[in-house]
Amino acid sequence: DEFALSTDLIDGDGCSLTGLVALSRAAVVPVCLARSVAATNRLSPEANRRYALWKTASLVPRALRRLAVRGRLPSGPVCATASEPAVVPSSMTVLRFLPRLLARRLIARHHRQHNVEHWQLAWRRAEAPLDPAAPSQRGMRPLQTPHGHFWADPFLFHDHGRYWLFFEDLPYASGIGRIGCVEMAQTGPVGAARTVLELDSHLSYPQLFRWQGGIYLMPENGDANRVRVYRALEFPWRWEPAADILTGHNFSDATLWQHEDGRWYLFANVSESGGSVHDELFLFHADNPFGPWWPHAENPIVSDVRRARAAGPLFRHEGRLIRPAQDCAWNYGRAINFHVIDELSLTRYVERPLSRLRGYWSKDLHGCHTYTRADRLEAMDGKAFRSRRAVGASAMREPD
């Protein structure tokens, strides 16, 4: 039945829970072995059902992996909400819902034909950097985006007294992202932005790091099923491939962090089920940024579309390690949720929610998904609906 497993869609929820539970006579309610929270597809009951089934299939090997690592099944938490199996909505419920579903589809199709989600960047120089416990966007100033392009995924990098802003530059005419860069002073951009890395496939989410005297760039290139690192030949304008440090999957928004113990950690979103990459965050560790990289014992460390996908580099604030994460429940890049990492080791990962940041540095925005800082300079992105003609996106193919 197309409407099986579509209760969340009918109820108007932004996300849907999929779980694998163990039943026993001793437990009053089922014990949760694995669970994941995914975004609800508000336009397709069939897509919701199909994705829920694929997700369930991926939970089985996940639970077996954890059993092999821990040597026992989890003792909790219990899944009170899963004590009854999912049921197909009644015919009357479906009939009442169908007009709403049709209206959603018509509105969405009309909107996509005439508008596009346009990403843009903003920056500020602050006396004190953003407090992730009470984030404020006051003073953010937009950067001028060239007509026919959007800019997103900022990353600030400090080198020899100069600050550089790297970002995804996507020309609407090609629909293929590339990595751009502009120098930033305390008063704003210095000169014009330039393309520093361009391939035949999509690039986004640039991350930079230093290693043994060199500067390296690690962009997302998920279409190539790898994480490739580039070495600076002439910083910041010329780069050459240095190494593929992970291969075999679409690793989305890979983010590096060197911990106090000297070990390197890499956070990346991976889809075990072949569906969305927004839902599961995986962690890898290595002695150095070029590997070999080993999967963390608790992978995936986050299984929730509301806080899994990376939203910029990790940073320390008042002694606490902060991980920015995207909320993609209702739509991609809806907001940024900041988390405190309480424990990060080879065998343990523990984080807790701290605050939420909506991309409202401009009144017409309805989301953001990347935050970055370097000393007193900060940057973030935001998205707003724009007419295709206004931003030079008329040549873009209409989304399926």
CSV table of C-alpha atoms in Angstrom, one decimal:
chain,number,residue,atom,x,y,z
A,1,ASP,CA,0.0,0.0,0.0
A,2,GLU,CA,1.4,3.4,-1.0
A,3,PHE,CA,0.3,5.0,2.2
A,4,ALA,CA,1.8,2.4,4.5
A,5,LEU,CA,4.4,4.0,6.9
A,6,SER,CA,3.0,7.5,6.0
A,7,THR,CA,1.6,8.5,9.3
A,8,ASP,CA,4.2,11.2,9.7
A,9,LEU,CA,3.4,12.6,6.3
A,10,ILE,CA,-0.3,12.7,6.9
A,11,ASP,CA,0.2,14.3,10.4
A,12,GLY,CA,2.4,17.0,8.9
A,13,ASP,CA,5.6,16.0,10.8
A,14,GLY,CA,8.9,17.2,9.4
A,15,CYS,CA,10.7,14.1,10.3
A,16,SER,CA,10.1,10.3,10.6
A,17,LEU,CA,11.5,7.8,13.0
A,18,THR,CA,12.7,4.4,11.8
A,19,GLY,CA,13.8,1.9,14.5
A,20,LEU,CA,14.9,-1.7,15.0
A,21,VAL,CA,13.7,-3.2,18.3
A,22,ALA,CA,14.1,-6.4,20.2
A,23,LEU,CA,11.1,-8.1,21.7
A,24,SER,CA,11.2,-10.2,24.8
A,25,ARG,CA,8.9,-11.4,27.5
A,26,ALA,CA,11.0,-9.6,30.1
A,27,ALA,CA,10.6,-6.2,28.6
A,28,VAL,CA,7.4,-4.3,29.0
A,29,VAL,CA,8.1,-2.4,25.8
A,30,PRO,CA,10.6,-3.2,23.0
A,31,VAL,CA,14.3,-2.4,23.5
A,32,CYS,CA,15.8,-0.1,20.9
A,33,LEU,CA,18.7,-1.7,19.0
A,34,ALA,CA,19.1,1.0,16.4
A,35,ARG,CA,17.2,4.1,15.3
A,36,SER,CA,17.4,6.9,12.8
A,37,VAL,CA,15.4,10.0,12.2
A,38,ALA,CA,14.9,11.1,8.5
A,39,ALA,CA,13.2,14.0,6.8
A,40,THR,CA,9.6,13.4,5.8
A,41,ASN,CA,9.0,13.7,2.0
A,42,ARG,CA,5.9,15.9,2.1
A,43,LEU,CA,5.2,15.3,-1.6
A,44,SER,CA,5.3,11.5,-2.0
A,45,PRO,CA,3.9,8.7,0.3
A,46,GLU,CA,5.6,6.1,-1.9
A,47,ALA,CA,9.0,7.8,-1.4
A,48,ASN,CA,8.4,7.9,2.3
A,49,ARG,CA,7.6,4.2,2.4
A,50,ARG,CA,10.5,3.1,0.2
A,51,TYR,CA,13.0,5.1,2.2
A,52,ALA,CA,11.7,3.8,5.5
A,53,LEU,CA,12.2,0.2,4.3
A,54,TRP,CA,15.7,0.9,3.0
A,55,LYS,CA,16.6,2.6,6.3
A,56,THR,CA,15.3,-0.4,8.3
A,57,ALA,CA,17.5,-2.8,6.2
A,58,SER,CA,20.5,-0.7,7.1
A,59,LEU,CA,19.7,-0.8,10.8
A,60,VAL,CA,20.2,-4.6,11.0
A,61,PRO,CA,24.0,-4.7,10.1
A,62,ARG,CA,24.4,-1.6,12.3
A,63,ALA,CA,23.0,-3.4,15.3
A,64,LEU,CA,25.2,-6.4,14.5
A,65,ARG,CA,28.3,-4.3,14.3
A,66,ARG,CA,27.5,-2.7,17.7
A,67,LEU,CA,26.9,-6.2,19.1
A,68,ALA,CA,30.3,-7.3,17.8
A,69,VAL,CA,32.1,-4.3,19.3
A,70,ARG,CA,30.3,-4.2,22.7
A,71,GLY,CA,29.8,-7.9,23.1
A,72,ARG,CA,26.2,-7.5,24.2
A,73,LEU,CA,22.9,-6.0,23.1
A,74,PRO,CA,22.0,-2.6,24.4
A,75,SER,CA,20.1,-2.5,27.7
A,76,GLY,CA,18.1,0.5,26.6
A,77,PRO,CA,16.6,2.9,25.9
A,78,VAL,CA,13.2,1.4,25.4
A,79,CYS,CA,11.1,2.4,22.5
A,80,ALA,CA,7.7,3.2,24.0
A,81,THR,CA,6.6,4.7,20.7
A,82,ALA,CA,7.5,1.5,18.9
A,83,SER,CA,5.4,-0.8,21.0
A,84,GLU,CA,2.8,-1.1,18.3
A,85,PRO,CA,3.6,-1.9,14.7
A,86,ALA,CA,3.1,0.7,12.0
A,87,VAL,CA,-0.4,0.5,10.4
A,88,VAL,CA,-1.8,1.6,7.2
A,89,PRO,CA,-4.0,4.7,7.6
A,90,SER,CA,-7.7,4.2,7.2
A,91,SER,CA,-9.4,4.9,3.8
A,92,MET,CA,-11.2,7.9,5.3
A,93,THR,CA,-7.9,9.4,6.6
A,94,VAL,CA,-6.3,8.9,3.2
A,95,LEU,CA,-9.3,10.5,1.4
A,96,ARG,CA,-9.2,13.5,3.6
A,97,PHE,CA,-5.4,13.8,3.1
A,98,LEU,CA,-5.4,13.5,-0.8
A,99,PRO,CA,-6.6,17.1,-1.5
A,100,ARG,CA,-3.9,18.5,0.7
A,101,LEU,CA,-1.2,16.3,-1.0
A,102,LEU,CA,-2.4,17.5,-4.4
A,103,ALA,CA,-2.3,21.1,-3.3
A,104,ARG,CA,1.2,20.7,-2.0
A,105,ARG,CA,2.4,19.2,-5.2
A,106,LEU,CA,0.9,21.9,-7.4
A,107,ILE,CA,2.2,24.7,-5.2
A,108,ALA,CA,5.7,23.1,-5.1
A,109,ARG,CA,5.8,22.6,-8.9
A,110,HIS,CA,4.7,26.2,-9.6
A,111,HIS,CA,7.2,27.5,-7.1
A,112,ARG,CA,10.1,25.6,-8.6
A,113,GLN,CA,9.3,26.7,-12.1
A,114,HIS,CA,9.6,30.4,-11.1
A,115,ASN,CA,11.9,30.5,-8.1
A,116,VAL,CA,15.2,29.1,-6.8
A,117,GLU,CA,16.7,28.8,-3.3
A,118,HIS,CA,19.5,31.3,-3.7
A,119,TRP,CA,22.5,31.0,-1.3
A,120,GLN,CA,24.6,34.0,-0.3
A,121,LEU,CA,27.4,34.8,2.2
A,122,ALA,CA,27.7,37.3,5.0
A,123,TRP,CA,30.5,38.3,7.3
A,124,ARG,CA,31.3,40.5,10.3
A,125,ARG,CA,34.2,41.6,12.5
A,126,ALA,CA,33.2,41.2,16.1
A,127,GLU,CA,34.8,42.4,19.4
A,128,ALA,CA,33.9,38.9,20.7
A,129,PRO,CA,33.1,35.9,18.5
A,130,LEU,CA,29.7,34.3,18.4
A,131,ASP,CA,28.7,32.6,21.6
A,132,PRO,CA,27.3,29.2,20.6
A,133,ALA,CA,25.3,29.1,23.8
A,134,ALA,CA,23.4,32.2,22.8
A,135,PRO,CA,24.2,32.8,19.1
A,136,SER,CA,23.5,36.2,17.6
A,137,GLN,CA,23.8,37.4,13.9
A,138,ARG,CA,23.8,41.1,14.7
A,139,GLY,CA,26.2,43.0,12.5
A,140,MET,CA,26.4,40.4,9.7
A,141,ARG,CA,27.0,42.1,6.3
A,142,PRO,CA,26.2,40.4,3.0
A,143,LEU,CA,28.9,39.9,0.4
A,144,GLN,CA,27.9,40.9,-3.2
A,145,THR,CA,27.3,37.7,-5.2
A,146,PRO,CA,27.9,37.9,-8.9
A,147,HIS,CA,24.8,37.7,-11.1
A,148,GLY,CA,24.2,34.1,-12.2
A,149,HIS,CA,26.0,32.5,-9.2
A,150,PHE,CA,25.3,31.5,-5.7
A,151,TRP,CA,27.9,31.4,-2.9
A,152,ALA,CA,27.7,29.1,0.1
A,153,ASP,CA,29.8,26.9,2.5
A,154,PRO,CA,32.3,29.6,3.8
A,155,PHE,CA,35.6,28.7,5.4
A,156,LEU,CA,37.9,31.4,6.9
A,157,PHE,CA,41.6,30.7,7.0
A,158,HIS,CA,44.4,32.8,8.6
A,159,ASP,CA,47.9,32.8,7.0
A,160,HIS,CA,50.8,35.1,7.8
A,161,GLY,CA,48.6,38.0,9.0
A,162,ARG,CA,46.1,37.7,6.1
A,163,TYR,CA,42.6,36.2,6.1
A,164,TRP,CA,41.1,34.3,3.2
A,165,LEU,CA,37.5,33.3,2.7
A,166,PHE,CA,37.0,30.1,0.7
A,167,PHE,CA,33.5,29.1,-0.4
A,168,GLU,CA,31.4,27.1,-2.9
A,169,ASP,CA,30.8,29.1,-6.0
A,170,LEU,CA,28.0,27.6,-8.2
A,171,PRO,CA,27.3,29.2,-11.6
A,172,TYR,CA,23.6,28.6,-12.4
A,173,ALA,CA,24.4,28.0,-16.0
A,174,SER,CA,26.4,24.9,-15.3
A,175,GLY,CA,25.0,23.8,-12.0
A,176,ILE,CA,28.5,22.5,-11.0
A,177,GLY,CA,30.1,24.0,-8.0
A,178,ARG,CA,33.7,25.1,-7.8
A,179,ILE,CA,35.8,26.6,-5.0
A,180,GLY,CA,36.3,30.3,-4.9
A,181,CYS,CA,38.4,32.5,-2.7
A,182,VAL,CA,38.6,36.2,-1.7
A,183,GLU,CA,40.9,37.9,0.7
A,184,MET,CA,39.2,39.5,3.7
A,185,ALA,CA,40.4,42.5,5.8
A,186,GLN,CA,38.9,43.8,9.0
A,187,THR,CA,36.8,46.1,6.8
A,188,GLY,CA,35.7,43.6,4.3
A,189,PRO,CA,36.8,42.0,1.0
A,190,VAL,CA,40.1,42.9,-0.6
A,191,GLY,CA,39.8,42.8,-4.4
A,192,ALA,CA,37.7,40.4,-6.4
A,193,ALA,CA,36.9,36.8,-5.7
A,194,ARG,CA,38.7,34.2,-7.9
A,195,THR,CA,38.2,30.5,-8.7
A,196,VAL,CA,40.9,28.4,-7.1
A,197,LEU,CA,39.8,24.9,-7.9
A,198,GLU,CA,37.4,23.6,-10.6
A,199,LEU,CA,36.7,20.1,-11.9
A,200,ASP,CA,34.2,18.5,-14.2
A,201,SER,CA,32.3,17.3,-11.1
A,202,HIS,CA,30.7,19.3,-8.3
A,203,LEU,CA,32.9,20.8,-5.6
A,204,SER,CA,31.7,22.4,-2.3
A,205,TYR,CA,32.3,22.7,1.4
A,206,PRO,CA,36.1,23.6,1.4
A,207,GLN,CA,38.1,22.7,4.5
A,208,LEU,CA,41.7,23.8,5.0
A,209,PHE,CA,44.4,22.5,7.3
A,210,ARG,CA,48.1,22.6,7.9
A,211,TRP,CA,50.4,19.6,8.0
A,212,GLN,CA,54.2,19.4,8.2
A,213,GLY,CA,54.6,23.0,6.9
A,214,GLY,CA,52.2,22.7,4.0
A,215,ILE,CA,48.6,24.0,3.5
A,216,TYR,CA,46.0,21.6,2.3
A,217,LEU,CA,42.5,22.0,0.9
A,218,MET,CA,39.8,19.3,1.3
A,219,PRO,CA,36.6,20.1,-0.6
A,220,GLU,CA,33.6,17.9,-0.9
A,221,ASN,CA,33.5,15.9,-4.1
A,222,GLY,CA,30.8,13.4,-3.3
A,223,ASP,CA,30.0,12.6,-6.9
A,224,ALA,CA,33.5,11.1,-7.2
A,225,ASN,CA,32.9,8.8,-4.2
A,226,ARG,CA,36.1,10.0,-2.5
A,227,VAL,CA,37.7,12.5,-0.1
A,228,ARG,CA,40.6,14.0,-2.0
A,229,VAL,CA,43.1,16.4,-0.5
A,230,TYR,CA,44.9,19.1,-2.5
A,231,ARG,CA,48.3,20.7,-1.7
A,232,ALA,CA,48.9,24.4,-2.1
A,233,LEU,CA,51.5,25.1,-4.9
A,234,GLU,CA,50.9,28.9,-4.7
A,235,PHE,CA,48.6,29.7,-1.8
A,236,PRO,CA,45.7,30.4,-2.2
A,237,TRP,CA,45.4,30.3,-6.0
A,238,ARG,CA,47.1,27.1,-7.2
A,239,TRP,CA,46.5,23.6,-5.9
A,240,GLU,CA,47.5,20.0,-6.9
A,241,PRO,CA,46.1,16.7,-5.9
A,242,ALA,CA,47.9,15.2,-2.9
A,243,ALA,CA,46.0,12.1,-1.9
A,244,ASP,CA,42.6,10.3,-1.7
A,245,ILE,CA,42.2,9.7,2.0
A,246,LEU,CA,38.8,7.9,1.8
A,247,THR,CA,37.2,6.2,-1.1
A,248,GLY,CA,34.2,4.1,-2.0
A,249,HIS,CA,31.3,6.2,-0.7
A,250,ASN,CA,29.7,9.6,-1.1
A,251,PHE,CA,31.4,11.3,1.9
A,252,SER,CA,29.4,14.6,2.4
A,253,ASP,CA,30.8,17.6,4.2
A,254,ALA,CA,33.9,15.9,5.5
A,255,THR,CA,35.3,17.9,8.4
A,256,LEU,CA,38.7,17.4,10.0
A,257,TRP,CA,39.7,18.0,13.6
A,258,GLN,CA,43.0,17.4,15.4
A,259,HIS,CA,42.3,16.6,19.0
A,260,GLU,CA,44.4,17.5,22.0
A,261,ASP,CA,45.9,13.9,22.1
A,262,GLY,CA,47.4,14.6,18.7
A,263,ARG,CA,45.1,12.2,16.9
A,264,TRP,CA,43.1,13.3,13.8
A,265,TYR,CA,39.3,12.8,13.5
A,266,LEU,CA,37.2,13.1,10.4
A,267,PHE,CA,33.5,13.6,10.5
A,268,ALA,CA,31.5,12.9,7.3
A,269,ASN,CA,27.9,12.0,6.4
A,270,VAL,CA,27.5,8.7,4.6
A,271,SER,CA,24.3,6.9,3.5
A,272,GLU,CA,24.3,3.2,4.4
A,273,SER,CA,21.0,2.7,2.7
A,274,GLY,CA,21.7,4.5,-0.6
A,275,GLY,CA,19.3,7.3,0.3
A,276,SER,CA,19.8,10.7,1.8
A,277,VAL,CA,23.2,11.7,3.2
A,278,HIS,CA,21.6,14.1,5.6
A,279,ASP,CA,20.7,11.5,8.3
A,280,GLU,CA,23.9,9.6,9.4
A,281,LEU,CA,27.1,11.1,10.7
A,282,PHE,CA,30.2,8.8,10.7
A,283,LEU,CA,33.5,9.4,12.4
A,284,PHE,CA,36.9,8.2,11.4
A,285,HIS,CA,40.3,8.5,13.2
A,286,ALA,CA,44.0,8.4,12.1
A,287,ASP,CA,47.5,9.2,13.3
A,288,ASN,CA,47.8,11.9,10.6
A,289,PRO,CA,45.4,13.5,8.1
A,290,PHE,CA,46.6,11.2,5.3
A,291,GLY,CA,45.6,8.1,7.1
A,292,PRO,CA,45.1,5.3,7.1
A,293,TRP,CA,41.7,6.1,8.5
A,294,TRP,CA,39.8,3.8,10.7
A,295,PRO,CA,36.0,3.8,11.4
A,296,HIS,CA,34.9,4.7,14.9
A,297,ALA,CA,33.6,2.0,17.1
A,298,GLU,CA,30.2,3.8,17.6
A,299,ASN,CA,29.5,4.6,13.9
A,300,PRO,CA,27.2,6.2,13.0
A,301,ILE,CA,27.7,8.6,15.9
A,302,VAL,CA,24.5,10.6,15.0
A,303,SER,CA,21.4,9.2,13.2
A,304,ASP,CA,19.2,12.2,13.1
A,305,VAL,CA,18.4,14.5,10.2
A,306,ARG,CA,18.0,17.4,12.6
A,307,ARG,CA,21.6,17.3,13.7
A,308,ALA,CA,23.8,15.0,11.7
A,309,ARG,CA,25.2,16.9,8.7
A,310,ALA,CA,28.2,19.1,9.4
A,311,ALA,CA,27.6,22.9,9.3
A,312,GLY,CA,31.2,24.1,9.3
A,313,PRO,CA,34.5,23.4,11.1
A,314,LEU,CA,34.6,22.4,14.8
A,315,PHE,CA,35.9,25.1,17.1
A,316,ARG,CA,36.6,25.8,20.8
A,317,HIS,CA,34.7,28.4,22.8
A,318,GLU,CA,35.5,29.0,26.4
A,319,GLY,CA,37.2,25.7,26.7
A,320,ARG,CA,34.4,23.7,25.2
A,321,LEU,CA,34.6,21.8,21.8
A,322,ILE,CA,31.7,22.9,19.6
A,323,ARG,CA,30.3,21.0,16.6
A,324,PRO,CA,28.0,23.0,14.3
A,325,ALA,CA,25.4,20.7,12.6
A,326,GLN,CA,22.6,21.3,10.1
A,327,ASP,CA,18.9,20.8,10.7
A,328,CYS,CA,17.6,19.3,7.4
A,329,ALA,CA,14.3,18.0,8.7
A,330,TRP,CA,11.9,20.2,6.8
A,331,ASN,CA,14.3,21.2,4.1
A,332,TYR,CA,18.0,21.2,3.4
A,333,GLY,CA,19.9,23.8,5.4
A,334,ARG,CA,17.0,24.9,7.5
A,335,ALA,CA,19.1,26.0,10.5
A,336,ILE,CA,22.4,25.4,12.4
A,337,ASN,CA,22.3,23.5,15.7
A,338,PHE,CA,25.4,23.9,17.9
A,339,HIS,CA,26.5,20.9,20.1
A,340,VAL,CA,29.1,20.5,22.9
A,341,ILE,CA,31.3,17.5,22.4
A,342,ASP,CA,31.7,16.0,25.9
A,343,GLU,CA,33.8,13.0,24.9
A,344,LEU,CA,35.8,12.2,21.9
A,345,SER,CA,38.1,9.2,21.9
A,346,LEU,CA,38.8,6.1,19.8
A,347,THR,CA,36.0,4.2,21.5
A,348,ARG,CA,33.5,6.9,22.7
A,349,TYR,CA,31.7,9.8,21.3
A,350,VAL,CA,29.3,11.9,23.3
A,351,GLU,CA,27.7,15.2,22.4
A,352,ARG,CA,24.8,17.3,23.7
A,353,PRO,CA,22.7,20.1,22.1
A,354,LEU,CA,23.5,23.6,23.1
A,355,SER,CA,21.6,26.1,20.9
A,356,ARG,CA,20.0,26.8,17.5
A,357,LEU,CA,20.9,29.5,14.9
A,358,ARG,CA,18.4,30.4,12.2
A,359,GLY,CA,19.8,32.2,9.1
A,360,TYR,CA,18.0,35.5,9.7
A,361,TRP,CA,20.8,38.1,9.3
A,362,SER,CA,18.5,39.3,6.5
A,363,LYS,CA,14.7,39.4,6.9
A,364,ASP,CA,14.0,37.4,3.7
A,365,LEU,CA,16.2,34.4,4.6
A,366,HIS,CA,14.7,31.1,5.6
A,367,GLY,CA,17.8,29.0,6.4
A,368,CYS,CA,21.5,28.7,6.8
A,369,HIS,CA,23.9,25.7,6.9
A,370,THR,CA,27.6,26.8,7.5
A,371,TYR,CA,29.3,28.9,10.1
A,372,THR,CA,33.1,29.7,10.3
A,373,ARG,CA,35.4,31.9,12.3
A,374,ALA,CA,39.0,33.0,12.4
A,375,ASP,CA,40.0,35.3,15.3
A,376,ARG,CA,37.5,38.2,15.1
A,377,LEU,CA,36.3,37.5,11.6
A,378,GLU,CA,33.2,35.4,11.1
A,379,ALA,CA,31.2,34.3,8.1
A,380,MET,CA,28.1,32.3,7.4
A,381,ASP,CA,25.7,31.6,4.6
A,382,GLY,CA,22.0,31.9,4.2
A,383,LYS,CA,19.3,31.1,1.7
A,384,ALA,CA,16.3,32.9,0.3
A,385,PHE,CA,13.8,32.3,-2.4
A,386,ARG,CA,14.6,34.4,-5.5
A,387,SER,CA,13.0,34.5,-8.9
A,388,ARG,CA,15.0,32.6,-11.4
A,389,ARG,CA,15.3,35.7,-13.6
A,390,ALA,CA,16.4,38.0,-10.9
A,391,VAL,CA,19.5,35.9,-10.0
A,392,GLY,CA,20.3,34.6,-13.5
A,393,ALA,CA,19.0,31.1,-12.9
A,394,SER,CA,16.5,30.9,-15.7
A,395,ALA,CA,18.7,28.5,-17.7
A,396,MET,CA,18.7,26.0,-14.8
A,397,ARG,CA,16.9,22.7,-15.5
A,398,GLU,CA,13.7,22.5,-13.5
A,399,PRO,CA,14.2,20.1,-10.6
A,400,ASP,CA,12.6,16.6,-10.8
